[in-house]
PDB file of C-alpha atoms in Angstrom:
ATOM      1  CA  MET C   1       6.909  10.985   2.808  1.00 94.00           C
ATOM      2  CA  TRP C   2       4.798  14.110   2.364  1.00 90.00           C
ATOM      3  CA  ARG C   3       7.784  16.280   3.362  1.00 89.00           C
ATOM      4  CA  TYR C   4      10.437  13.966   1.911  1.00 91.00           C
ATOM      5  CA  HIS C   5      12.496  16.045  -0.535  1.00 85.00           C
ATOM      6  CA  GLY C   6      15.905  17.546  -1.229  1.00 87.00           C
ATOM      7  CA  ASP C   7      19.226  16.409  -2.704  1.00 89.00           C
ATOM      8  CA  ASP C   8      20.912  14.958   0.382  1.00 94.00           C
ATOM      9  CA  LEU C   9      20.934  11.215  -0.304  1.00 96.00           C
ATOM     10  CA  GLY C  10      22.590  10.477   3.033  1.00 97.00           C
ATOM     11  CA  ALA C  11      19.927  12.292   5.019  1.00 96.00           C
ATOM     12  CA  ALA C  12      17.155  10.705   2.954  1.00 96.00           C
ATOM     13  CA  THR C  13      18.628   7.264   3.594  1.00 97.00           C
ATOM     14  CA  ALA C  14      19.009   7.949   7.317  1.00 96.00           C
ATOM     15  CA  ARG C  15      15.284   8.618   7.632  1.00 95.00           C
ATOM     16  CA  CYS C  16      14.497   5.270   6.030  1.00 97.00           C
ATOM     17  CA  MET C  17      16.973   3.373   8.185  1.00 96.00           C
ATOM     18  CA  ALA C  18      15.613   5.036  11.329  1.00 96.00           C
ATOM     19  CA  ALA C  19      12.169   3.723  10.408  1.00 96.00           C
ATOM     20  CA  LEU C  20      13.469   0.199   9.843  1.00 96.00           C
ATOM     21  CA  GLU C  21      15.350   0.287  13.140  1.00 95.00           C
ATOM     22  CA  ALA C  22      12.073   1.118  14.854  1.00 94.00           C
ATOM     23  CA  GLY C  23      10.266  -1.751  13.120  1.00 95.00           C
ATOM     24  CA  ILE C  24       8.390   0.549  10.742  1.00 96.00           C
ATOM     25  CA  THR C  25       8.198  -1.108   7.322  1.00 97.00           C
ATOM     26  CA  LEU C  26       5.317   0.659   5.536  1.00 97.00           C
ATOM     27  CA  PHE C  27       6.648   3.508   3.386  1.00 98.00           C
ATOM     28  CA  ASP C  28       3.873   5.726   2.016  1.00 98.00           C
ATOM     29  CA  THR C  29       4.571   8.250  -0.732  1.00 98.00           C
ATOM     30  CA  ALA C  30       2.734   9.855  -3.673  1.00 97.00           C
ATOM     31  CA  ASP C  31       3.582  11.354  -7.042  1.00 96.00           C
ATOM     32  CA  ILE C  32       2.470  14.836  -5.954  1.00 94.00           C
ATOM     33  CA  TYR C  33       4.654  14.858  -2.818  1.00 93.00           C
ATOM     34  CA  GLY C  34       7.324  17.488  -3.310  1.00 85.00           C
ATOM     35  CA  PHE C  35       5.121  19.612  -5.563  1.00 82.00           C
ATOM     36  CA  ASP C  36       5.414  22.566  -3.198  1.00 74.00           C
ATOM     37  CA  HIS C  37       9.198  22.241  -2.788  1.00 74.00           C
ATOM     38  CA  GLU C  38      12.130  23.198  -4.969  1.00 73.00           C
ATOM     39  CA  HIS C  39      12.198  20.048  -7.109  1.00 75.00           C
ATOM     40  CA  GLY C  40       8.462  19.972  -7.749  1.00 82.00           C
ATOM     41  CA  PHE C  41       6.082  17.229  -8.772  1.00 90.00           C
ATOM     42  CA  GLY C  42       7.496  13.734  -8.277  1.00 91.00           C
ATOM     43  CA  ALA C  43      10.323  14.887  -6.008  1.00 94.00           C
ATOM     44  CA  ALA C  44       9.569  12.553  -3.098  1.00 96.00           C
ATOM     45  CA  GLU C  45       9.317   9.484  -5.332  1.00 97.00           C
ATOM     46  CA  THR C  46      12.469  10.450  -7.219  1.00 96.00           C
ATOM     47  CA  LEU C  47      14.429  10.881  -4.000  1.00 96.00           C
ATOM     48  CA  PHE C  48      13.172   7.590  -2.605  1.00 97.00           C
ATOM     49  CA  GLY C  49      13.997   5.925  -5.915  1.00 97.00           C
ATOM     50  CA  ARG C  50      17.593   7.100  -5.489  1.00 97.00           C
ATOM     51  CA  VAL C  51      17.649   5.658  -1.966  1.00 98.00           C
ATOM     52  CA  LEU C  52      16.297   2.312  -3.207  1.00 98.00           C
ATOM     53  CA  ALA C  53      18.858   2.209  -6.018  1.00 97.00           C
ATOM     54  CA  ALA C  54      21.719   2.934  -3.599  1.00 97.00           C
ATOM     55  CA  ASN C  55      20.511   0.321  -1.095  1.00 96.00           C
ATOM     56  CA  PRO C  56      19.549  -2.805  -3.083  1.00 92.00           C
ATOM     57  CA  GLY C  57      18.409  -4.759  -0.035  1.00 94.00           C
ATOM     58  CA  LEU C  58      15.959  -2.117   1.130  1.00 97.00           C
ATOM     59  CA  ARG C  59      13.156  -2.846  -1.326  1.00 97.00           C
ATOM     60  CA  GLY C  60      12.694  -6.361   0.006  1.00 97.00           C
ATOM     61  CA  GLN C  61      12.336  -5.125   3.599  1.00 97.00           C
ATOM     62  CA  ILE C  62       9.454  -2.728   3.078  1.00 98.00           C
ATOM     63  CA  VAL C  63       5.864  -2.436   1.971  1.00 98.00           C
ATOM     64  CA  LEU C  64       5.958   0.235  -0.738  1.00 98.00           C
ATOM     65  CA  ALA C  65       2.821   2.355  -1.062  1.00 98.00           C
ATOM     66  CA  SER C  66       2.227   5.246  -3.423  1.00 98.00           C
ATOM     67  CA  LYS C  67      -0.669   7.312  -4.678  1.00 98.00           C
ATOM     68  CA  GLY C  68      -1.642   9.013  -7.913  1.00 97.00           C
ATOM     69  CA  GLY C  69      -4.408  10.753  -9.774  1.00 95.00           C
ATOM     70  CA  ILE C  70      -3.677  14.417  -8.999  1.00 94.00           C
ATOM     71  CA  GLN C  71      -1.971  16.402 -11.756  1.00 87.00           C
ATOM     72  CA  PRO C  72      -1.505  20.116 -11.085  1.00 85.00           C
ATOM     73  CA  PRO C  73      -2.853  22.498 -12.156  1.00 80.00           C
ATOM     74  CA  ILE C  74      -5.856  20.329 -13.068  1.00 80.00           C
ATOM     75  CA  PRO C  75      -6.650  18.814  -9.659  1.00 87.00           C
ATOM     76  CA  TYR C  76      -7.784  15.229 -10.296  1.00 92.00           C
ATOM     77  CA  HIS C  77      -7.503  13.094 -13.398  1.00 90.00           C
ATOM     78  CA  GLN C  78      -8.278   9.390 -13.443  1.00 92.00           C
ATOM     79  CA  ARG C  79     -10.262   8.945 -16.655  1.00 89.00           C
ATOM     80  CA  GLY C  80      -9.353   6.260 -19.142  1.00 84.00           C
ATOM     81  CA  GLU C  81      -5.616   5.661 -19.275  1.00 93.00           C
ATOM     82  CA  GLN C  82      -4.734   8.650 -17.083  1.00 95.00           C
ATOM     83  CA  LEU C  83      -4.431   6.709 -13.828  1.00 96.00           C
ATOM     84  CA  ILE C  84      -2.366   4.022 -15.556  1.00 97.00           C
ATOM     85  CA  ALA C  85       0.026   6.674 -16.856  1.00 96.00           C
ATOM     86  CA  CYS C  86       0.337   8.116 -13.348  1.00 96.00           C
ATOM     87  CA  CYS C  87       1.284   4.736 -11.897  1.00 98.00           C
ATOM     88  CA  GLU C  88       3.769   3.981 -14.660  1.00 98.00           C
ATOM     89  CA  ALA C  89       5.466   7.333 -14.070  1.00 97.00           C
ATOM     90  CA  SER C  90       5.686   6.528 -10.349  1.00 98.00           C
ATOM     91  CA  LEU C  91       7.317   3.199 -11.123  1.00 98.00           C
ATOM     92  CA  ARG C  92       9.975   4.959 -13.186  1.00 98.00           C
ATOM     93  CA  ARG C  93      10.683   7.539 -10.500  1.00 97.00           C
ATOM     94  CA  LEU C  94      10.866   4.897  -7.793  1.00 98.00           C
ATOM     95  CA  ASN C  95      13.100   2.606  -9.875  1.00 96.00           C
ATOM     96  CA  VAL C  96      10.895  -0.414  -9.155  1.00 98.00           C
ATOM     97  CA  ASP C  97       8.855  -2.863 -11.205  1.00 97.00           C
ATOM     98  CA  CYS C  98       5.913  -3.097  -8.827  1.00 98.00           C
ATOM     99  CA  ILE C  99       4.209  -1.011  -6.130  1.00 98.00           C
ATOM    100  CA  ASP C 100       2.814  -3.086  -3.265  1.00 98.00           C
ATOM    101  CA  LEU C 101      -0.124  -0.778  -2.548  1.00 98.00           C
ATOM    102  CA  TYR C 102      -1.278   1.785  -5.087  1.00 98.00           C
ATOM    103  CA  GLN C 103      -3.940   4.228  -3.911  1.00 98.00           C
ATOM    104  CA  VAL C 104      -6.113   6.708  -5.733  1.00 98.00           C
ATOM    105  CA  HIS C 105      -5.085   9.918  -3.995  1.00 97.00           C
ATOM    106  CA  ARG C 106      -8.391  11.804  -4.217  1.00 96.00           C
ATOM    107  CA  PRO C 107     -11.574  10.912  -6.108  1.00 96.00           C
ATOM    108  CA  ASP C 108     -11.986  12.376  -9.584  1.00 96.00           C
ATOM    109  CA  LEU C 109     -15.636  13.416  -9.649  1.00 95.00           C
ATOM    110  CA  LEU C 110     -15.616  13.312 -13.464  1.00 95.00           C
ATOM    111  CA  ALA C 111     -14.361   9.728 -13.639  1.00 96.00           C
ATOM    112  CA  HIS C 112     -16.886   6.904 -13.571  1.00 97.00           C
ATOM    113  CA  PRO C 113     -15.845   4.435 -10.867  1.00 98.00           C
ATOM    114  CA  ALA C 114     -15.894   1.724 -13.534  1.00 98.00           C
ATOM    115  CA  GLU C 115     -13.103   3.615 -15.372  1.00 97.00           C
ATOM    116  CA  VAL C 116     -11.017   3.825 -12.227  1.00 98.00           C
ATOM    117  CA  ALA C 117     -11.656   0.172 -11.407  1.00 98.00           C
ATOM    118  CA  ALA C 118     -10.659  -0.885 -14.934  1.00 98.00           C
ATOM    119  CA  ALA C 119      -7.388   1.027 -14.658  1.00 98.00           C
ATOM    120  CA  LEU C 120      -6.546  -0.520 -11.294  1.00 98.00           C
ATOM    121  CA  ASP C 121      -7.439  -3.966 -12.576  1.00 98.00           C
ATOM    122  CA  LYS C 122      -5.211  -3.530 -15.617  1.00 98.00           C
ATOM    123  CA  LEU C 123      -2.291  -2.389 -13.461  1.00 98.00           C
ATOM    124  CA  ARG C 124      -2.762  -5.391 -11.214  1.00 98.00           C
ATOM    125  CA  GLN C 125      -3.021  -7.854 -14.086  1.00 98.00           C
ATOM    126  CA  GLN C 126       0.163  -6.410 -15.581  1.00 98.00           C
ATOM    127  CA  GLY C 127       1.987  -6.927 -12.291  1.00 98.00           C
ATOM    128  CA  LYS C 128       2.625  -3.228 -11.780  1.00 98.00           C
ATOM    129  CA  ILE C 129       0.717  -3.145  -8.485  1.00 98.00           C
ATOM    130  CA  LYS C 130      -0.086  -5.870  -5.975  1.00 98.00           C
ATOM    131  CA  ALA C 131      -3.051  -4.226  -4.256  1.00 98.00           C
ATOM    132  CA  ALA C 132      -5.176  -1.105  -4.533  1.00 98.00           C
ATOM    133  CA  GLY C 133      -6.683   1.369  -2.119  1.00 98.00           C
ATOM    134  CA  VAL C 134      -8.117   4.866  -1.924  1.00 98.00           C
ATOM    135  CA  SER C 135      -7.328   8.065  -0.072  1.00 98.00           C
ATOM    136  CA  ASN C 136      -9.753  10.804   1.006  1.00 97.00           C
ATOM    137  CA  TYR C 137     -12.800   8.879  -0.264  1.00 98.00           C
ATOM    138  CA  THR C 138     -16.219   9.023   1.349  1.00 98.00           C
ATOM    139  CA  PRO C 139     -17.840   5.688   2.253  1.00 98.00           C
ATOM    140  CA  ALA C 140     -20.247   6.079  -0.681  1.00 98.00           C
ATOM    141  CA  GLN C 141     -17.336   6.646  -3.074  1.00 98.00           C
ATOM    142  CA  VAL C 142     -15.571   3.562  -1.694  1.00 98.00           C
ATOM    143  CA  ALA C 143     -18.715   1.492  -2.245  1.00 98.00           C
ATOM    144  CA  ALA C 144     -19.144   2.777  -5.794  1.00 98.00           C
ATOM    145  CA  LEU C 145     -15.566   1.885  -6.736  1.00 98.00           C
ATOM    146  CA  ALA C 146     -15.698  -1.492  -4.997  1.00 98.00           C
ATOM    147  CA  ALA C 147     -18.854  -2.369  -6.927  1.00 98.00           C
ATOM    148  CA  HIS C 148     -16.877  -2.285 -10.179  1.00 98.00           C
ATOM    149  CA  LEU C 149     -13.577  -3.695  -8.920  1.00 98.00           C
ATOM    150  CA  PRO C 150     -12.986  -7.402  -9.644  1.00 97.00           C
ATOM    151  CA  PHE C 151     -10.704  -7.779  -6.625  1.00 98.00           C
ATOM    152  CA  ARG C 152     -10.912  -6.608  -3.018  1.00 97.00           C
ATOM    153  CA  LEU C 153     -10.061  -3.013  -2.212  1.00 98.00           C
ATOM    154  CA  LEU C 154      -7.372  -3.185   0.444  1.00 98.00           C
ATOM    155  CA  SER C 155      -7.096   0.223   2.085  1.00 98.00           C
ATOM    156  CA  VAL C 156      -8.568   3.623   2.812  1.00 98.00           C
ATOM    157  CA  GLN C 157      -6.503   6.648   3.838  1.00 98.00           C
ATOM    158  CA  PRO C 158      -8.382   9.383   5.719  1.00 98.00           C
ATOM    159  CA  GLU C 159      -7.137  12.245   7.847  1.00 98.00           C
ATOM    160  CA  PHE C 160      -7.577  11.089  11.446  1.00 98.00           C
ATOM    161  CA  SER C 161      -6.116  12.339  14.702  1.00 98.00           C
ATOM    162  CA  PRO C 162      -7.210  13.568  18.137  1.00 98.00           C
ATOM    163  CA  LEU C 163      -7.760  16.894  16.381  1.00 97.00           C
ATOM    164  CA  HIS C 164      -9.547  15.498  13.312  1.00 97.00           C
ATOM    165  CA  ILE C 165     -12.165  13.075  14.583  1.00 98.00           C
ATOM    166  CA  ALA C 166     -14.597  13.102  11.640  1.00 98.00           C
ATOM    167  CA  PRO C 167     -13.862   9.477  10.577  1.00 98.00           C
ATOM    168  CA  LEU C 168     -15.357   8.311  13.873  1.00 98.00           C
ATOM    169  CA  PHE C 169     -18.715   9.765  12.888  1.00 98.00           C
ATOM    170  CA  ASP C 170     -18.883  10.043   9.070  1.00 98.00           C
ATOM    171  CA  GLY C 171     -18.868   6.301   8.413  1.00 98.00           C
ATOM    172  CA  VAL C 172     -15.236   5.980   7.239  1.00 98.00           C
ATOM    173  CA  LEU C 173     -14.048   3.796  10.126  1.00 98.00           C
ATOM    174  CA  ASP C 174     -17.363   1.925  10.318  1.00 98.00           C
ATOM    175  CA  GLN C 175     -17.045   1.001   6.656  1.00 98.00           C
ATOM    176  CA  ALA C 176     -13.444  -0.074   7.214  1.00 98.00           C
ATOM    177  CA  LEU C 177     -14.688  -2.520   9.838  1.00 98.00           C
ATOM    178  CA  GLU C 178     -17.500  -3.690   7.560  1.00 98.00           C
ATOM    179  CA  ARG C 179     -15.231  -4.281   4.539  1.00 98.00           C
ATOM    180  CA  ASN C 180     -12.045  -5.207   6.422  1.00 98.00           C
ATOM    181  CA  LEU C 181     -10.170  -2.247   4.926  1.00 98.00           C
ATOM    182  CA  THR C 182      -6.731  -1.360   6.222  1.00 98.00           C
ATOM    183  CA  VAL C 183      -6.863   2.206   7.521  1.00 98.00           C
ATOM    184  CA  LEU C 184      -3.817   4.425   6.944  1.00 98.00           C
ATOM    185  CA  THR C 185      -4.238   7.767   8.676  1.00 98.00           C
ATOM    186  CA  TRP C 186      -2.551  10.938   7.498  1.00 97.00           C
ATOM    187  CA  SER C 187      -1.674  13.876   9.774  1.00 96.00           C
ATOM    188  CA  PRO C 188      -2.017  11.764  12.954  1.00 96.00           C
ATOM    189  CA  LEU C 189      -0.518  14.677  14.925  1.00 96.00           C
ATOM    190  CA  GLY C 190      -2.972  17.182  13.478  1.00 94.00           C
ATOM    191  CA  GLY C 191      -0.504  18.510  10.934  1.00 90.00           C
ATOM    192  CA  GLY C 192       2.044  18.849  13.729  1.00 90.00           C
ATOM    193  CA  GLY C 193      -0.281  21.048  15.769  1.00 91.00           C
ATOM    194  CA  LEU C 194      -0.240  18.646  18.692  1.00 93.00           C
ATOM    195  CA  VAL C 195       3.530  18.890  19.120  1.00 91.00           C
ATOM    196  CA  ARG C 196       4.248  22.464  18.022  1.00 86.00           C
ATOM    197  CA  GLY C 197       2.205  24.038  20.786  1.00 75.00           C
ATOM    198  CA  ALA C 198      -1.423  25.027  21.119  1.00 75.00           C
ATOM    199  CA  ALA C 199      -2.595  27.538  18.528  1.00 81.00           C
ATOM    200  CA  ASP C 200      -6.142  27.655  19.904  1.00 92.00           C
ATOM    201  CA  ALA C 201      -8.173  26.598  22.915  1.00 94.00           C
ATOM    202  CA  ARG C 202      -9.319  23.311  21.377  1.00 96.00           C
ATOM    203  CA  THR C 203      -5.770  22.200  20.553  1.00 96.00           C
ATOM    204  CA  ALA C 204      -4.728  23.145  24.087  1.00 95.00           C
ATOM    205  CA  ARG C 205      -7.510  20.991  25.567  1.00 96.00           C
ATOM    206  CA  VAL C 206      -6.579  17.987  23.454  1.00 97.00           C
ATOM    207  CA  ALA C 207      -2.867  18.389  24.202  1.00 96.00           C
ATOM    208  CA  ALA C 208      -3.622  18.547  27.924  1.00 96.00           C
ATOM    209  CA  ALA C 209      -5.691  15.347  27.741  1.00 97.00           C
ATOM    210  CA  LEU C 210      -2.873  13.581  25.893  1.00 97.00           C
ATOM    211  CA  ASP C 211      -0.334  14.874  28.407  1.00 97.00           C
ATOM    212  CA  ILE C 212      -2.228  13.314  31.307  1.00 97.00           C
ATOM    213  CA  ILE C 213      -1.673   9.906  29.738  1.00 98.00           C
ATOM    214  CA  ALA C 214       1.877  10.692  28.608  1.00 98.00           C
ATOM    215  CA  HIS C 215       2.996  11.822  32.071  1.00 97.00           C
ATOM    216  CA  ARG C 216       1.488   8.767  33.719  1.00 96.00           C
ATOM    217  CA  GLN C 217       3.267   6.435  31.299  1.00 94.00           C
ATOM    218  CA  GLY C 218       6.532   8.317  30.994  1.00 96.00           C
ATOM    219  CA  THR C 219       6.269   8.832  27.257  1.00 97.00           C
ATOM    220  CA  THR C 220       5.701  11.628  24.758  1.00 96.00           C
ATOM    221  CA  ARG C 221       2.531  13.383  23.693  1.00 96.00           C
ATOM    222  CA  ALA C 222       3.186  12.271  20.098  1.00 96.00           C
ATOM    223  CA  ALA C 223       3.374   8.600  21.115  1.00 97.00           C
ATOM    224  CA  VAL C 224       0.056   8.904  22.935  1.00 98.00           C
ATOM    225  CA  ALA C 225      -1.553  10.640  19.947  1.00 98.00           C
ATOM    226  CA  TYR C 226      -0.446   7.803  17.654  1.00 98.00           C
ATOM    227  CA  ALA C 227      -1.655   5.226  20.182  1.00 98.00           C
ATOM    228  CA  TRP C 228      -5.017   6.982  20.523  1.00 98.00           C
ATOM    229  CA  ALA C 229      -5.720   6.408  16.831  1.00 97.00           C
ATOM    230  CA  MET C 230      -4.484   2.819  16.968  1.00 97.00           C
ATOM    231  CA  VAL C 231      -6.822   1.852  19.822  1.00 97.00           C
ATOM    232  CA  HIS C 232      -9.885   2.022  17.564  1.00 98.00           C
ATOM    233  CA  PRO C 233     -11.028  -1.490  16.506  1.00 98.00           C
ATOM    234  CA  ALA C 234     -10.361  -0.642  12.844  1.00 98.00           C
ATOM    235  CA  ARG C 235      -6.679  -0.626  13.930  1.00 97.00           C
ATOM    236  CA  PRO C 236      -5.623   2.504  12.025  1.00 98.00           C
ATOM    237  CA  ILE C 237      -1.961   2.772  11.053  1.00 97.00           C
ATOM    238  CA  PRO C 238      -0.664   6.317  11.689  1.00 97.00           C
ATOM    239  CA  LEU C 239       1.552   7.658   8.905  1.00 97.00           C
ATOM    240  CA  VAL C 240       4.470   9.351  10.623  1.00 95.00           C
ATOM    241  CA  GLY C 241       5.371  12.534   8.787  1.00 90.00           C
ATOM    242  CA  SER C 242       8.508  13.517  10.685  1.00 90.00           C
ATOM    243  CA  GLN C 243      11.734  14.014   8.739  1.00 91.00           C
ATOM    244  CA  THR C 244      13.879  13.758  11.894  1.00 93.00           C
ATOM    245  CA  PRO C 245      15.390  10.282  12.500  1.00 94.00           C
ATOM    246  CA  ASP C 246      15.027  10.495  16.291  1.00 93.00           C
ATOM    247  CA  ARG C 247      11.357  11.457  15.993  1.00 92.00           C
ATOM    248  CA  ILE C 248      10.805   8.602  13.548  1.00 94.00           C
ATOM    249  CA  ARG C 249      12.348   6.135  16.002  1.00 94.00           C
ATOM    250  CA  GLU C 250      10.278   7.538  18.868  1.00 93.00           C
ATOM    251  CA  ALA C 251       7.073   6.813  16.957  1.00 94.00           C
ATOM    252  CA  ALA C 252       7.462   3.149  17.881  1.00 95.00           C
ATOM    253  CA  ASP C 253       6.880   4.134  21.521  1.00 96.00           C
ATOM    254  CA  ALA C 254       3.192   4.253  20.610  1.00 97.00           C
ATOM    255  CA  LEU C 255       3.198   0.458  20.816  1.00 96.00           C
ATOM    256  CA  LYS C 256       4.135   0.676  24.506  1.00 96.00           C
ATOM    257  CA  VAL C 257       1.270   2.972  25.505  1.00 97.00           C
ATOM    258  CA  GLU C 258      -1.463   1.370  27.596  1.00 96.00           C
ATOM    259  CA  MET C 259      -4.712   3.252  27.230  1.00 95.00           C
ATOM    260  CA  THR C 260      -7.942   2.608  29.095  1.00 97.00           C
ATOM    261  CA  GLY C 261     -11.365   3.338  27.701  1.00 97.00           C
ATOM    262  CA  ALA C 262     -11.610   6.285  30.085  1.00 97.00           C
ATOM    263  CA  ASP C 263      -8.294   7.626  28.730  1.00 98.00           C
ATOM    264  CA  TRP C 264      -9.467   7.335  25.135  1.00 98.00           C
ATOM    265  CA  TYR C 265     -12.846   8.940  25.722  1.00 98.00           C
ATOM    266  CA  GLY C 266     -11.192  11.686  27.754  1.00 98.00           C
ATOM    267  CA  VAL C 267      -9.235  12.726  24.669  1.00 98.00           C
ATOM    268  CA  LEU C 268     -12.359  12.486  22.521  1.00 98.00           C
ATOM    269  CA  VAL C 269     -14.345  14.692  24.910  1.00 98.00           C
ATOM    270  CA  ALA C 270     -11.531  17.247  24.805  1.00 98.00           C
ATOM    271  CA  ALA C 271     -11.668  17.193  21.002  1.00 98.00           C
ATOM    272  CA  ARG C 272     -15.461  17.487  20.901  1.00 97.00           C
ATOM    273  CA  GLY C 273     -15.577  20.229  23.492  1.00 96.00           C
ATOM    274  CA  THR C 274     -18.747  18.701  24.912  1.00 96.00           C
ATOM    275  CA  PRO C 275     -19.467  15.590  27.002  1.00 95.00           C
ATOM    276  CA  MET C 276     -20.473  12.378  25.295  1.00 94.00           C
ATOM    277  CA  PRO C 277     -24.252  12.054  24.937  1.00 92.00           C
TER     278      PRO C 277
END
């Protein structure tokens, strides 16, 4: 829901229903989503809250995830009661009593992980969240937070796509396997670069490698890009950012893609620009 904003309740509802029709039930938002649009900070949550209020049966059909801890113009704030206040504000905007998965959006380098852990624990004990995760954390930051958290950290949310392959090598996905963390990947289409058209030689190479698989299987490049991420044994869940109902429905085609090891490594080699060692 990064681009989820506006006043059109019908259009906002249609996007949600398109996801449900496709079997997509995880809805990921954040308090800062909408900050760069006309309605500003909290806009995405507020709009989704209106959709939930207008469709009483929807809440029970989804896993509701949100994030907090960034407050413009001061980038990150999670000290003391700050993170708790962020979550409580999200609950009000979303018109719900509980968020299924609440994630720290980016690490506050001035907050001791024990402070963050205490806030998450308090929210969980109060029934305001069911589970907690982190977004854009390094493996060391995940370990530091987990050391102070009295319950299991559930998720990690890195940028990961055929264009952004760092999590394969920086320990993020390895740690997810070690700790059994659910991986939610943002920008799985490289910020849309993989479907808009090649802006540089590297993007063109990766798109061509994806197209080889797509043409063979009679599907779209986007579906193959989603499937490429999902093949990894950490089983990443791509977060679909499209605001077009048809594109949202098409995302489910990723589940139909059959990818061999040679296919997968072919895309990786295209992304690296050099053969595997």
